Tab-separated table of C-alpha atoms and ligand atoms in Angstrom:
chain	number	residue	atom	x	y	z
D	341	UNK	CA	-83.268	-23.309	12.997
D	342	UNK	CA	-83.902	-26.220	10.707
D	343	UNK	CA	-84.807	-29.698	12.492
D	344	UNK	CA	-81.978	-32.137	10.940
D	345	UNK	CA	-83.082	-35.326	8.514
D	346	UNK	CA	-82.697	-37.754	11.475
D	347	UNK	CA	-84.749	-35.470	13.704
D	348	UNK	CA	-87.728	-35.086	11.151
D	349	UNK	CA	-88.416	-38.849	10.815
D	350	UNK	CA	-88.406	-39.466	14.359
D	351	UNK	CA	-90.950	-36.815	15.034
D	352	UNK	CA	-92.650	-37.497	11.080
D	353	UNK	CA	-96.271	-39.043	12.726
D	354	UNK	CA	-96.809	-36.596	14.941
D	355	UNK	CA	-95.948	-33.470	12.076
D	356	UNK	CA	-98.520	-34.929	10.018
D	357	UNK	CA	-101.201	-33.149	12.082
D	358	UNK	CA	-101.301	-29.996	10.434
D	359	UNK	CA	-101.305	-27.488	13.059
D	360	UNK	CA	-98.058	-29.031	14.531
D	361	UNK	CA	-95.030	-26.641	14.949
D	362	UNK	CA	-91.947	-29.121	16.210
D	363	UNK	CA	-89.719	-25.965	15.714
D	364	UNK	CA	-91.498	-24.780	18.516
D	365	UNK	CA	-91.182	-27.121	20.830
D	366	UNK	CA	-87.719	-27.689	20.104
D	367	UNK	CA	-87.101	-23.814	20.928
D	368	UNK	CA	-89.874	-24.108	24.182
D	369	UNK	CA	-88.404	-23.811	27.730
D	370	UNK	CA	-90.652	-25.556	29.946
D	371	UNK	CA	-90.478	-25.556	33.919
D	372	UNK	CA	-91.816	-28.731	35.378
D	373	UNK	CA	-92.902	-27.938	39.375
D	374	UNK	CA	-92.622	-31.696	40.654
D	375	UNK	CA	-90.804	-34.957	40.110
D	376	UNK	CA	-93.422	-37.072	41.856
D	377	UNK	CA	-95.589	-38.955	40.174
D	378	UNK	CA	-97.347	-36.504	37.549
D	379	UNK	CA	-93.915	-34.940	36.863
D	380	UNK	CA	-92.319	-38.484	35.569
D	381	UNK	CA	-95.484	-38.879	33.242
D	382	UNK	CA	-95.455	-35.125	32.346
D	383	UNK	CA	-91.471	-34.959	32.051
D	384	UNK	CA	-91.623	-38.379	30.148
D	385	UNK	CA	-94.031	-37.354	27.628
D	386	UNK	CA	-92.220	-33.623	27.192
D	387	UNK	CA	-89.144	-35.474	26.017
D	388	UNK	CA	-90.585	-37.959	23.884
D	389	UNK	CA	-92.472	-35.183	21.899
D	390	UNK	CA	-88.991	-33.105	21.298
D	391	UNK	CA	-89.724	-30.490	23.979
D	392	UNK	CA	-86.108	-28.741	23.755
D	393	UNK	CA	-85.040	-27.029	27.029
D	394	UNK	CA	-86.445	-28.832	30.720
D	395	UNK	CA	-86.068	-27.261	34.071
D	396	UNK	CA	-86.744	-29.705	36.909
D	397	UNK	CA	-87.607	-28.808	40.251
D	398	UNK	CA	-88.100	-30.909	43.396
D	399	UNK	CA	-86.771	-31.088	46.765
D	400	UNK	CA	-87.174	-34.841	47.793
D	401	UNK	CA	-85.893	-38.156	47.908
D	402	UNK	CA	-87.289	-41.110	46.136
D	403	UNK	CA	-89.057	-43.322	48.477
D	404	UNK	CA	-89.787	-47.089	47.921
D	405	UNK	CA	-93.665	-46.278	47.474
D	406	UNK	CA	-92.991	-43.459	44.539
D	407	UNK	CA	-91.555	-46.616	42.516
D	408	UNK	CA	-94.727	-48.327	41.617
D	409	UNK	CA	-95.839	-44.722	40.275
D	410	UNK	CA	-92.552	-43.113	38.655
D	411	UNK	CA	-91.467	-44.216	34.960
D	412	UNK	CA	-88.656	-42.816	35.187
D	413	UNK	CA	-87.419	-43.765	38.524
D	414	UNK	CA	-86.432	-47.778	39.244
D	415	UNK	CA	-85.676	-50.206	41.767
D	416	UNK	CA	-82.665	-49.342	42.851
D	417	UNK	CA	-83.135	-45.444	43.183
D	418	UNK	CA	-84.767	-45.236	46.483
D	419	UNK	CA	-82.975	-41.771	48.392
D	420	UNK	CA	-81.846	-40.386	45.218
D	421	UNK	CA	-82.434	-37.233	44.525
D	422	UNK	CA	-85.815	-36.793	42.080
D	423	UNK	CA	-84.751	-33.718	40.290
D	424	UNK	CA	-81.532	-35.082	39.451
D	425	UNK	CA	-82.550	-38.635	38.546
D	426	UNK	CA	-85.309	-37.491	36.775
D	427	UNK	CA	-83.127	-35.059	34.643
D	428	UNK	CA	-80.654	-38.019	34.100
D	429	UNK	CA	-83.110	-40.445	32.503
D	430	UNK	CA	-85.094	-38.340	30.154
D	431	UNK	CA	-82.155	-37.003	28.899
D	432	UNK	CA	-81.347	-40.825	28.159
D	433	UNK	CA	-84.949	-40.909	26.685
D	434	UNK	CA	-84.740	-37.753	24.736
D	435	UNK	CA	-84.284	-38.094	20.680
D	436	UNK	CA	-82.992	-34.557	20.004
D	437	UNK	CA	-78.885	-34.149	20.425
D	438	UNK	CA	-79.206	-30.773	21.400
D	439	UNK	CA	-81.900	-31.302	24.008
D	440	UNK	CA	-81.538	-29.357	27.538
D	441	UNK	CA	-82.460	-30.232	30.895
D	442	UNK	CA	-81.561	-28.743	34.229
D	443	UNK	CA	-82.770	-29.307	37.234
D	444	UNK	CA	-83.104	-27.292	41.065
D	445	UNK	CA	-82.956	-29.226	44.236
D	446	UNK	CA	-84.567	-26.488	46.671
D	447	UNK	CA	-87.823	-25.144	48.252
D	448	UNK	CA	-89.818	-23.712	45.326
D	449	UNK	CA	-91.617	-21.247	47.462
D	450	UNK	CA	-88.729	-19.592	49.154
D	451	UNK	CA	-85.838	-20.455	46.786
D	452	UNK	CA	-86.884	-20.328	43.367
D	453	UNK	CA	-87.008	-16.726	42.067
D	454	UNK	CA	-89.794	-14.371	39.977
D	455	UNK	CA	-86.943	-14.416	36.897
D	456	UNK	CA	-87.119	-18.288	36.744
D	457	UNK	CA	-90.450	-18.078	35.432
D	458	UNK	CA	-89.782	-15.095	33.150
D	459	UNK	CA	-86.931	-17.283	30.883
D	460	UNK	CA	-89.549	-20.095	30.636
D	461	UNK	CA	-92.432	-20.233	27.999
D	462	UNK	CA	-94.981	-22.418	30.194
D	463	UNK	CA	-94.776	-23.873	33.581
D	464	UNK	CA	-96.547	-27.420	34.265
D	465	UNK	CA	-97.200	-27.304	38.058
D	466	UNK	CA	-97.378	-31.707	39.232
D	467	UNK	CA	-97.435	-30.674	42.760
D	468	UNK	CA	-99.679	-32.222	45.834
D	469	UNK	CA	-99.628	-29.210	48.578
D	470	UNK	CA	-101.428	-26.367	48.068
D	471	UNK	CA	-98.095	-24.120	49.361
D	472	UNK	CA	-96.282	-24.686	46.320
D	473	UNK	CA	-99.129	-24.132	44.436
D	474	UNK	CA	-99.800	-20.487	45.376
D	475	UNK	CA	-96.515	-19.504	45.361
D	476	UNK	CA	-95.873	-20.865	41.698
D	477	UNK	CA	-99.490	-19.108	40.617
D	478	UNK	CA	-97.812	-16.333	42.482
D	479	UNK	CA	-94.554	-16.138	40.702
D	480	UNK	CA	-96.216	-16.722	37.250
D	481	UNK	CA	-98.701	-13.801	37.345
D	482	UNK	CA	-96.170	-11.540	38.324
D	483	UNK	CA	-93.792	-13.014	35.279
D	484	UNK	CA	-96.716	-12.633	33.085
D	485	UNK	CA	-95.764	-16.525	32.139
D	486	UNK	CA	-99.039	-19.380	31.956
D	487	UNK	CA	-98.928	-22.415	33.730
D	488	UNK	CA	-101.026	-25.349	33.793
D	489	UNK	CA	-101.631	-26.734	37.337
D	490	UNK	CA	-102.523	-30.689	37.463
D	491	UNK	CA	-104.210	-32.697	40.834
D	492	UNK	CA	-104.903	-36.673	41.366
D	493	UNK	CA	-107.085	-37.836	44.023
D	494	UNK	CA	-108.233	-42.034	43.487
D	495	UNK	CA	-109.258	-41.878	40.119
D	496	UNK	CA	-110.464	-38.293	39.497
D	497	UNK	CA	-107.803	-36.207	37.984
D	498	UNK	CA	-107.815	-32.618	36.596
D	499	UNK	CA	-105.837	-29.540	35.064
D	500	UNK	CA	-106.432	-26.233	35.337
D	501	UNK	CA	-104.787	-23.559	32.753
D	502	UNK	CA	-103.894	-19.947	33.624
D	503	UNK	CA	-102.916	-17.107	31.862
D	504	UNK	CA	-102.162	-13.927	33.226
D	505	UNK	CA	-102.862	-11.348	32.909
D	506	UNK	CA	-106.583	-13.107	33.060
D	507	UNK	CA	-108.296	-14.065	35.870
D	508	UNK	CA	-108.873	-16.566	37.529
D	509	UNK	CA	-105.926	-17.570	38.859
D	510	UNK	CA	-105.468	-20.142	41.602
D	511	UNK	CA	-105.584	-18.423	44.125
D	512	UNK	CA	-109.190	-16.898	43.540
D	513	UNK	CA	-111.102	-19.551	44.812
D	514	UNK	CA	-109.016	-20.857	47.433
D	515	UNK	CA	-111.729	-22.027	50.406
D	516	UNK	CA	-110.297	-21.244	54.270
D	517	UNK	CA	-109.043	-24.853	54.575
D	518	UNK	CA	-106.639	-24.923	51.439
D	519	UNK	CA	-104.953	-21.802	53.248
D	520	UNK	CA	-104.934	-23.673	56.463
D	521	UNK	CA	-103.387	-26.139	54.605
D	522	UNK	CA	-100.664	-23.501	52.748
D	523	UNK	CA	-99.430	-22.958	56.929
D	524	UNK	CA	-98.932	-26.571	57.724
D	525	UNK	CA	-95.520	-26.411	57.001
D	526	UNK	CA	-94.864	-23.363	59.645
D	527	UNK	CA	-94.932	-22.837	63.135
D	528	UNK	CA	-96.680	-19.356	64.440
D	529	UNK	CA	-93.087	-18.119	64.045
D	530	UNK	CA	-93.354	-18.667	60.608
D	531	UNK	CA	-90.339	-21.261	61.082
D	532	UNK	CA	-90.497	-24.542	59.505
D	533	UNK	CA	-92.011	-27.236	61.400
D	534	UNK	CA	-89.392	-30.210	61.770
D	535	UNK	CA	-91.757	-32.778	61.550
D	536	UNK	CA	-94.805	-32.170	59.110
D	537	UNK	CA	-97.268	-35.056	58.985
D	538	UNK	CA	-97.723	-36.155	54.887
D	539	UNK	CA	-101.013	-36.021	53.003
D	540	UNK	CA	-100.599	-39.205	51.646
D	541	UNK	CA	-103.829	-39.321	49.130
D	542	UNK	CA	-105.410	-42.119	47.856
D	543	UNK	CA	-104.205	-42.668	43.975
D	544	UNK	CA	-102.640	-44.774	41.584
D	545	UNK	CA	-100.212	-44.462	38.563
D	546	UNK	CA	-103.037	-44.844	35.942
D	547	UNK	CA	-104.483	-41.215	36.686
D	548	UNK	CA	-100.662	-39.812	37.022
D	549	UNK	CA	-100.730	-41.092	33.415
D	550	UNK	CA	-103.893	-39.573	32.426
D	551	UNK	CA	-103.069	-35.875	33.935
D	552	UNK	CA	-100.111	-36.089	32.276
D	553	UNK	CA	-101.186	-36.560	29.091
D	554	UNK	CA	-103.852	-33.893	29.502
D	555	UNK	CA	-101.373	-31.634	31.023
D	556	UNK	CA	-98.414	-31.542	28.110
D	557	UNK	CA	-101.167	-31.901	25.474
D	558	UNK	CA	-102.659	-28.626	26.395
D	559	UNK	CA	-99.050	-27.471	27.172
D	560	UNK	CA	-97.974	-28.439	23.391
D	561	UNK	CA	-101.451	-26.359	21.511
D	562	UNK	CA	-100.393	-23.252	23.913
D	563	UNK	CA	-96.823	-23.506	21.939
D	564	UNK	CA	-97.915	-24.237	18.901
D	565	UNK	CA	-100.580	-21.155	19.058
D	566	UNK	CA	-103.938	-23.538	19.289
D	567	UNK	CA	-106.478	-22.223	21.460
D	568	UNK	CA	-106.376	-23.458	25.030
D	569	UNK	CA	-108.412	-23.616	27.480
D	570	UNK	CA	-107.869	-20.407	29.421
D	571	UNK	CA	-109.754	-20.024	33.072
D	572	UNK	CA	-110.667	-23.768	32.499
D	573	UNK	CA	-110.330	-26.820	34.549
D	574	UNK	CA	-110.587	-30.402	32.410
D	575	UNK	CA	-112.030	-32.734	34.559
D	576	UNK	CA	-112.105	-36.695	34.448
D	577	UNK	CA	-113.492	-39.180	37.096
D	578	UNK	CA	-112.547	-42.679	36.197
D	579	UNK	CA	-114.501	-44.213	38.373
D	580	UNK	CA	-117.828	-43.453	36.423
D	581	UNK	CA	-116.236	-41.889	32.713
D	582	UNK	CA	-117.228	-38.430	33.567
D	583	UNK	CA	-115.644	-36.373	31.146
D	584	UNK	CA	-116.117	-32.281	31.632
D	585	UNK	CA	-114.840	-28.846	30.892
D	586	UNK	CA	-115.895	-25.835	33.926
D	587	UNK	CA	-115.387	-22.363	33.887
D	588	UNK	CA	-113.427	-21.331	37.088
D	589	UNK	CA	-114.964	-19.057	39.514
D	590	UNK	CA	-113.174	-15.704	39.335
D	591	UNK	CA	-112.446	-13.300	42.679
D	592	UNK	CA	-112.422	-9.745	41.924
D	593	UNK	CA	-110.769	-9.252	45.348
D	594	UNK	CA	-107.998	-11.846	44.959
D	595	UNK	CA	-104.707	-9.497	44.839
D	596	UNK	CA	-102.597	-12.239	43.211
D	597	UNK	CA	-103.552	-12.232	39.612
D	598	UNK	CA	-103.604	-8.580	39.839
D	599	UNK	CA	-99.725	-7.960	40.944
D	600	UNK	CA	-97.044	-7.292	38.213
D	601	UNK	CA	-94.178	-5.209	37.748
D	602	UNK	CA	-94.168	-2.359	34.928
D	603	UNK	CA	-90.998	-2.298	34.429
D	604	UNK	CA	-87.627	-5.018	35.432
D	605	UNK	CA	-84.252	-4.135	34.781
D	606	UNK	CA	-81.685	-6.777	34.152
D	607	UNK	CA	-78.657	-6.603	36.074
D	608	UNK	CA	-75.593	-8.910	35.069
D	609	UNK	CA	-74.905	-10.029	39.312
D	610	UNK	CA	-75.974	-12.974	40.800
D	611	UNK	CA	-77.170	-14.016	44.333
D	612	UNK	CA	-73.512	-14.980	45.356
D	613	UNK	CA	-72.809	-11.430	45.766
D	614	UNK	CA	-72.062	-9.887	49.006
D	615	UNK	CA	-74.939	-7.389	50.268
D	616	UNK	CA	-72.183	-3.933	49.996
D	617	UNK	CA	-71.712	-4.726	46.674
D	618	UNK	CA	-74.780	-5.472	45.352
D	619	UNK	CA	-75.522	-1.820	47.090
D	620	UNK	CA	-72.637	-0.076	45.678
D	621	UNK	CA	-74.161	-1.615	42.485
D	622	UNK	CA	-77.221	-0.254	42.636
D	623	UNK	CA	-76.745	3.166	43.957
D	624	UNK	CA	-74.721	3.834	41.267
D	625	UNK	CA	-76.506	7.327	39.463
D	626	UNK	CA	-77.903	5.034	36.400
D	627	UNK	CA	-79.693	2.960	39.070
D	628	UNK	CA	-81.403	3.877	41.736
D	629	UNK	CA	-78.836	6.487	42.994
D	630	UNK	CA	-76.712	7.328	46.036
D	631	UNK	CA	-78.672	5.548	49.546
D	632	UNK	CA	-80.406	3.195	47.707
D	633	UNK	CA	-82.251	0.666	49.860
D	634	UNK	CA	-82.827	-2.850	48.730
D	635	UNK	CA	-86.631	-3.691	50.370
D	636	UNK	CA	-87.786	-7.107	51.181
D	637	UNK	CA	-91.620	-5.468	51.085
D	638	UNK	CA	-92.484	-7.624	53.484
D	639	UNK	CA	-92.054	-10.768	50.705
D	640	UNK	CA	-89.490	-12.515	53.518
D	641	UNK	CA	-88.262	-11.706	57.119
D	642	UNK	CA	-84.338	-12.092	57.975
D	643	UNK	CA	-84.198	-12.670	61.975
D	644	UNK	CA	-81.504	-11.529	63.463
D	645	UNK	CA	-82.401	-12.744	66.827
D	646	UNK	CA	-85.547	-13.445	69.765
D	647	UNK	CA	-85.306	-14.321	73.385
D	648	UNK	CA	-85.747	-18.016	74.219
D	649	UNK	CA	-89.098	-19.159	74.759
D	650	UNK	CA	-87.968	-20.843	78.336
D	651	UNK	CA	-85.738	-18.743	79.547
D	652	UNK	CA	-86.002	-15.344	77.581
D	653	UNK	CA	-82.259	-15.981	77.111
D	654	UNK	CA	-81.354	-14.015	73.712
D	655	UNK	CA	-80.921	-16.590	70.905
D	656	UNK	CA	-79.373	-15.613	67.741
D	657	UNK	CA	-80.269	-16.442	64.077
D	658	UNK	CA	-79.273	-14.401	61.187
D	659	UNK	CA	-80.514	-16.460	58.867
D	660	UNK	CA	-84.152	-16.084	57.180
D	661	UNK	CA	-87.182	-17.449	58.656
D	662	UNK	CA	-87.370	-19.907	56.317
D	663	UNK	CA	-84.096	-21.681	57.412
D	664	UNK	CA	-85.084	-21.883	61.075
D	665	UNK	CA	-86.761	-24.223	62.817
D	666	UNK	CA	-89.685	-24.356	64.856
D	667	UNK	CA	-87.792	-26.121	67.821
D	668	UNK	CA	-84.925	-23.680	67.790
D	669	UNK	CA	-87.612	-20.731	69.215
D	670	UNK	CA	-85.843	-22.706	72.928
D	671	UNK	CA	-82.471	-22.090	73.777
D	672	UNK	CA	-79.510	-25.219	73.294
D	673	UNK	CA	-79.303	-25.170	76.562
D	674	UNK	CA	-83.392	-25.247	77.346
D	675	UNK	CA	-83.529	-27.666	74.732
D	676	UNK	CA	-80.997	-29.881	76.312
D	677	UNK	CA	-83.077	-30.061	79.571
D	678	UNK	CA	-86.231	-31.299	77.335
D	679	UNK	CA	-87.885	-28.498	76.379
D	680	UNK	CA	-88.905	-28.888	72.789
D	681	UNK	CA	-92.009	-27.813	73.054
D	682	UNK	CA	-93.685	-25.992	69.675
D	683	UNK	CA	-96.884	-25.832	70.096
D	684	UNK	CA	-97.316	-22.555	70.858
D	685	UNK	CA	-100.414	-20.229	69.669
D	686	UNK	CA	-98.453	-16.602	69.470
D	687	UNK	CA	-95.295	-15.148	67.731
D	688	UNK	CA	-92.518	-14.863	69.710
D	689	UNK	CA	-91.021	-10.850	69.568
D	690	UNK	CA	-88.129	-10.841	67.255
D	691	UNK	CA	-85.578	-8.518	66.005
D	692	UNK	CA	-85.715	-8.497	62.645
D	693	UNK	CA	-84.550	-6.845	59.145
D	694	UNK	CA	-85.930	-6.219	55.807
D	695	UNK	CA	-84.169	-3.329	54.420
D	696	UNK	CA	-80.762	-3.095	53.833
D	697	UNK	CA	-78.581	0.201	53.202
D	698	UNK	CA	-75.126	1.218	52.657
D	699	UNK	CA	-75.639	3.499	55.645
D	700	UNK	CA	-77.982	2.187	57.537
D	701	UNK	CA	-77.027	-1.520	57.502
D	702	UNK	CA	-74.784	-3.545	59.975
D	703	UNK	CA	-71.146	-4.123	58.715
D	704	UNK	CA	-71.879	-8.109	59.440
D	705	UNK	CA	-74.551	-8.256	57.261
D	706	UNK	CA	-73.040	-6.391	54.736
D	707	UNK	CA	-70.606	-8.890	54.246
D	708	UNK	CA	-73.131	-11.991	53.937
D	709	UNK	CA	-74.255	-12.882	49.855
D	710	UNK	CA	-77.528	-12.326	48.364
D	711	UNK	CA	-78.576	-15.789	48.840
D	712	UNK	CA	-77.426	-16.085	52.695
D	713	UNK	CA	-79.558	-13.361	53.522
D	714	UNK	CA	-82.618	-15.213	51.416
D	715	UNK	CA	-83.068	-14.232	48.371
D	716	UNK	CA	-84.012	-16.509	45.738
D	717	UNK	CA	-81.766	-17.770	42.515
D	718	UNK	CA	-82.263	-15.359	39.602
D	719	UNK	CA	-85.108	-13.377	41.532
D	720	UNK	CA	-86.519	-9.567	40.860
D	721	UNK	CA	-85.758	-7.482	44.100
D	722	UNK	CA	-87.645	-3.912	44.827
D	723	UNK	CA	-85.365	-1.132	45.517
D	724	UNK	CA	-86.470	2.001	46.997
D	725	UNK	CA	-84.746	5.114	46.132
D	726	UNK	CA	-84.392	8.105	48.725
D	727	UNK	CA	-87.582	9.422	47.336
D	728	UNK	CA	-89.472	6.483	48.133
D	729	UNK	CA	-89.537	5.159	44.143
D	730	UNK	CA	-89.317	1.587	44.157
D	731	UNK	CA	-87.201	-0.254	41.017
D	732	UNK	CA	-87.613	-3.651	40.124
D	733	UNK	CA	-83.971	-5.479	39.011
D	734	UNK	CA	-83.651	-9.060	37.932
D	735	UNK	CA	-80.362	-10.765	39.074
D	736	UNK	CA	-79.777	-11.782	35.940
D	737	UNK	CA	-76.134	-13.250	36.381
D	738	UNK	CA	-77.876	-16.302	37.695
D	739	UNK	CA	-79.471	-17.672	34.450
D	740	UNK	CA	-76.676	-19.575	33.547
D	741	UNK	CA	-77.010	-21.558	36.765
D	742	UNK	CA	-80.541	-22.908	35.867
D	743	UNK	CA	-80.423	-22.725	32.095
D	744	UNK	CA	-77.587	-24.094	30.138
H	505	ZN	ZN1	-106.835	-14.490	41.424
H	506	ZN	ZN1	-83.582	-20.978	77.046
């Protein structure tokens, strides 16, 4: 497509370097990881630059001390959503008519699936937990789709860019304390602790501004076909003007830039379907064939139930680990009597399930969707045929939902 009169003289200084393709950036899909304070720079600066298509992700609220750090976000918008507002006031700030943004209020690790990242061209992570981190370096290997990760601390800032299939990823160098810090969120039931106490670093909107700027520059040569810095991390320290570019340490044992899928097949259903017909679906003979089993592979655990840490009572869940709580491991009733105790060291026994059959499987959960039983939006599932072959099929029927 041709960029329109009006469209070429507000973008006419920054075509004049020679290497500049704003076609291409008007036809990019970016994912931004983040509305926090490097997402409003990096979101800001997308939009002013005639980036065409924006996904936003973020889960929070805007608090009173994100203001004095957020461009986009004002007195005013304290417990508004950040995805949403975000999405609102770039597309306020964005020169293009046809420009796109979308955003996804939900937990990135659990909720976001591996198809997300295959419909995007480059994902800019502006995250602060090293969780979300590994599961978007996760994602994006297995999509085969860069991303550029950013961090703050004071006034040291950095990026790092990945590419699969190259290593390193992220999660190659990860020391034993960032993956004590990827559990901090869970309990040893892998449920979600209620309360989880903030990292709240040291840092200041100045170096939000400056990873930013790093972070879309780099993202804007990787569209426009400039050499980037692949397996590098930029790194700037205000404090003393240290400017410097480092190789990243690669892990030859680190399984995460080494997972992909040979082949995904799209299939036009989305994650609101129930579980028997998504099976029908796919044991049809073109798919995987009569007692076809859709596998979780050990990616997420569905509880169905586990006796009450008090009183052994049975409590039941049917819901995925994810959407349980640490306190619920005690009973209403033991609860009600002040025992809230979650502190413990060892996994409570559990009946749980992660394959799911159209002979094998429960008539109650064959009638809850997709999504109710955990699966991500527009995520790849692994289905095993009755020879044991695993297929990989993209629920395709929920692009529209994050992409329009
Ligand atoms: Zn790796
Ligand atoms: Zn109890």
């Amino acid at each position: 497509t041709n960029i329109s009169s009006t469209e070429d003289s507000f973008f006419d200084r920054q075509e004049r370097i020679d290497w500049w393709e704003q076609d291409k950036l008007k036809n990019a899909t970016i994912l931004v990881v983040g509305a926090g304070a490097i997402g409003n720079e990096t979101l800001k600066n997308l939009a002013l630059l005639g980036v065409g298509n924006i996904l936003i992700t973020d889960f929070d609220d805007i608090s009173k001390s994100n203001l004095s750090r957020t461009v986009l976000f004002k007195k005013g918008d304290e417990g508004k959503r950040k995805a949403q507002t975000a999405a609102e006031r770039i597309k306020e700030m964005a020169l293009s008519d046809d420009f796109k943004v979308n955003y996804f209020e939900g937990d990135v690790v659990w909720e976001l699936g591996t198809g997300v990242y295959r419909h995007v061209d480059i994902v800019l992570g502006c995250l602060d937990n090293v969780e979300t981190r590994i599961a978007v370096n996760k994602q994006c290997y297995l999509a085969g789709t860069p991303w550029i990760d950013a961090g703050i601390y004071e006034l040291g800032l950095r990026i790092n860019f990945y590419q699969p299939p190259h290593a390193p990823c992220y999660q190659c160098s990860l020391s034993p304390n960032q993956w004590q810090a990827a559990r901090e969120r869970y309990s040893c039931d892998d449920f979600k602790k209620q309360v989880v106490s903030e990292g709240k670093i040291p840092t200041v909107q100045i170096a939000s501004a400056l990873v930013g700027a790093l972070q879309v520059q780099e993202a804007i040569k990787f569209l426009c076909g400039q050499e980037v810095p692949v397996g590098k991390q930029i790194y700037y320290q205000g404090k003393t003007n240290d400017f410097d570019v480092f190789d990243m340490p690669d892990n030859p044992d680190c399984w995460a830039h080494q997972a992909s899928y040979d082949e995904i097949i799209s299939l036009d259903l989305d994650t609101d379907i129930l579980l028997k017909d998504f099976l029908k679906e796919i044991s049809k003979a073109e798919n995987s064939g009569e007692g076809a089993t859709l596998d979780f592979r050990g990616d997420r655990t569905f509880v169905k139930n586990m006796s009450c840490r008090t009183c052994q009572k049975q409590i039941e869940f049917y819901r995925p680990s994810f959407r349980i709580f640490d306190y619920e491991s005690h009973c209403e009733e033991c609860r009600s009597e002040g025992e809230n105790s979650t502190e413990n060291q060892t996994p409570a026994p559990k009946e749980t399930v992660g394959q799911f059959n159209l002979e094998k499987t429960e008539e109650r959960l064959l009638n809850f969707s997709l999504k109710e039983l955990g699966i991500p939006i527009l995520h790849v599932v692994a289905v095993q045929d009755t020879e044991g072959k695993h297929k990989y099929y993209e629920l395709t029927g929920d692009k529209k939902k994050l992409f329009s």
